[in-house]
């Protein structure tokens, strides 16, 4: 089930990310892959056991909040997933990428 993106919250989280000096490099790579391949699930499912994802994305409050604002959700299986990518989600994702 797709979650409608909250662009206002996403922009607030981008500002928080900047204020915290969080490095968005890895997050940008993930989001670009999703934008290029919106229907391929392998780009929308991220494993929390991946130390790079955890340290450079999920443990940074601003970047994590931005991912959640786009529609990423955390699941018990140790996964963070963006269930579906609508046109609205892609537009929000691309707008947030420009702000990073």
mmCIF file of C-alpha atoms in Angstrom:
data_model
loop_
_atom_site.group_PDB
_atom_site.id
_atom_site.type_symbol
_atom_site.label_atom_id
_atom_site.label_comp_id
_atom_site.label_asym_id
_atom_site.label_seq_id
_atom_site.Cartn_x
_atom_site.Cartn_y
_atom_site.Cartn_z
ATOM 1 C CA UNK A 1 0.000 0.000 0.000
ATOM 2 C CA UNK A 2 1.440 3.319 -1.035
ATOM 3 C CA UNK A 3 1.748 6.090 1.521
ATOM 4 C CA UNK A 4 1.166 9.636 0.317
ATOM 5 C CA UNK A 5 4.364 11.653 0.637
ATOM 6 C CA UNK A 6 4.425 14.630 2.976
ATOM 7 C CA UNK A 7 6.581 17.144 1.133
ATOM 8 C CA UNK A 8 6.325 19.767 3.889
ATOM 9 C CA UNK A 9 7.664 17.298 6.454
ATOM 10 C CA UNK A 10 10.306 16.158 3.985
ATOM 11 C CA UNK A 11 11.555 19.718 3.525
ATOM 12 C CA UNK A 12 11.601 20.249 7.308
ATOM 13 C CA UNK A 13 13.724 17.112 7.619
ATOM 14 C CA UNK A 14 16.093 18.291 4.886
ATOM 15 C CA UNK A 15 16.590 21.522 6.878
ATOM 16 C CA UNK A 16 17.228 19.450 10.019
ATOM 17 C CA UNK A 17 19.716 17.358 8.081
ATOM 18 C CA UNK A 18 21.581 20.502 7.015
ATOM 19 C CA UNK A 19 21.528 21.882 10.569
ATOM 20 C CA UNK A 20 22.984 18.604 11.880
ATOM 21 C CA UNK A 21 25.631 18.525 9.121
ATOM 22 C CA UNK A 22 24.420 15.097 8.020
ATOM 23 C CA UNK A 23 26.132 13.820 4.870
ATOM 24 C CA UNK A 24 23.386 13.036 2.317
ATOM 25 C CA UNK A 25 25.668 11.261 -0.197
ATOM 26 C CA UNK A 26 24.442 7.725 0.486
ATOM 27 C CA UNK A 27 20.809 8.822 0.812
ATOM 28 C CA UNK A 28 21.039 10.579 -2.554
ATOM 29 C CA UNK A 29 22.351 7.378 -4.177
ATOM 30 C CA UNK A 30 19.431 5.363 -2.800
ATOM 31 C CA UNK A 31 16.883 7.961 -3.909
ATOM 32 C CA UNK A 32 18.360 8.337 -7.396
ATOM 33 C CA UNK A 33 18.162 4.569 -7.874
ATOM 34 C CA UNK A 34 14.502 4.630 -6.850
ATOM 35 C CA UNK A 35 13.807 7.527 -9.230
ATOM 36 C CA UNK A 36 15.522 5.697 -12.103
ATOM 37 C CA UNK A 37 13.834 2.353 -11.355
ATOM 38 C CA UNK A 38 10.558 3.157 -9.551
ATOM 39 C CA UNK A 39 8.935 -0.221 -10.221
ATOM 40 C CA UNK A 40 11.902 -2.374 -9.154
ATOM 41 C CA UNK A 41 11.388 -3.521 -5.582
ATOM 42 C CA UNK A 42 15.065 -4.195 -4.926
ATOM 43 C CA UNK A 43 15.701 -0.447 -4.831
ATOM 44 C CA UNK A 44 12.806 0.193 -2.443
ATOM 45 C CA UNK A 45 13.701 -2.405 0.216
ATOM 46 C CA UNK A 46 16.639 -1.506 2.453
ATOM 47 C CA UNK A 47 18.102 -3.834 5.072
ATOM 48 C CA UNK A 48 18.795 -2.466 8.529
ATOM 49 C CA UNK A 49 21.640 -4.978 8.860
ATOM 50 C CA UNK A 50 23.467 -3.019 6.151
ATOM 51 C CA UNK A 51 25.851 -0.915 8.240
ATOM 52 C CA UNK A 52 26.250 1.744 5.562
ATOM 53 C CA UNK A 53 22.479 2.249 5.366
ATOM 54 C CA UNK A 54 22.148 2.341 9.153
ATOM 55 C CA UNK A 55 25.083 4.677 9.823
ATOM 56 C CA UNK A 56 24.695 7.047 6.884
ATOM 57 C CA UNK A 57 20.910 7.142 6.501
ATOM 58 C CA UNK A 58 18.703 5.592 9.188
ATOM 59 C CA UNK A 59 20.591 6.828 12.273
ATOM 60 C CA UNK A 60 20.617 10.439 11.022
ATOM 61 C CA UNK A 61 17.375 12.091 12.205
ATOM 62 C CA UNK A 62 17.034 14.512 9.305
ATOM 63 C CA UNK A 63 17.709 11.989 6.564
ATOM 64 C CA UNK A 64 15.618 9.318 8.274
ATOM 65 C CA UNK A 65 12.720 11.754 8.623
ATOM 66 C CA UNK A 66 12.983 12.630 4.957
ATOM 67 C CA UNK A 67 12.820 8.942 4.005
ATOM 68 C CA UNK A 68 9.779 8.520 6.248
ATOM 69 C CA UNK A 69 8.140 11.617 4.743
ATOM 70 C CA UNK A 70 8.514 10.055 1.292
ATOM 71 C CA UNK A 71 6.779 6.920 2.556
ATOM 72 C CA UNK A 72 9.468 4.539 3.812
ATOM 73 C CA UNK A 73 8.265 2.354 6.675
ATOM 74 C CA UNK A 74 10.164 0.163 9.122
ATOM 75 C CA UNK A 75 9.135 -3.475 9.443
ATOM 76 C CA UNK A 76 9.848 -6.125 12.052
ATOM 77 C CA UNK A 77 11.844 -8.190 9.589
ATOM 78 C CA UNK A 78 14.727 -5.734 9.785
ATOM 79 C CA UNK A 79 13.627 -3.990 6.615
ATOM 80 C CA UNK A 80 12.855 -0.426 5.677
ATOM 81 C CA UNK A 81 10.608 -0.361 2.657
ATOM 82 C CA UNK A 82 8.901 2.030 0.293
ATOM 83 C CA UNK A 83 5.890 -0.104 -0.621
ATOM 84 C CA UNK A 84 5.012 1.523 -3.931
ATOM 85 C CA UNK A 85 6.108 4.513 -5.928
ATOM 86 C CA UNK A 86 3.327 6.695 -7.236
ATOM 87 C CA UNK A 87 3.835 9.683 -9.523
ATOM 88 C CA UNK A 88 3.202 11.858 -6.454
ATOM 89 C CA UNK A 89 5.966 10.042 -4.550
ATOM 90 C CA UNK A 90 8.395 10.433 -7.464
ATOM 91 C CA UNK A 91 7.697 14.169 -7.651
ATOM 92 C CA UNK A 92 8.274 14.558 -3.909
ATOM 93 C CA UNK A 93 11.435 12.463 -4.070
ATOM 94 C CA UNK A 94 12.871 14.545 -6.910
ATOM 95 C CA UNK A 95 11.988 17.814 -5.151
ATOM 96 C CA UNK A 96 13.713 16.673 -1.956
ATOM 97 C CA UNK A 97 16.772 15.537 -3.906
ATOM 98 C CA UNK A 98 17.157 19.081 -5.247
ATOM 99 C CA UNK A 99 17.166 20.387 -1.682
ATOM 100 C CA UNK A 100 19.928 18.040 -0.524
#
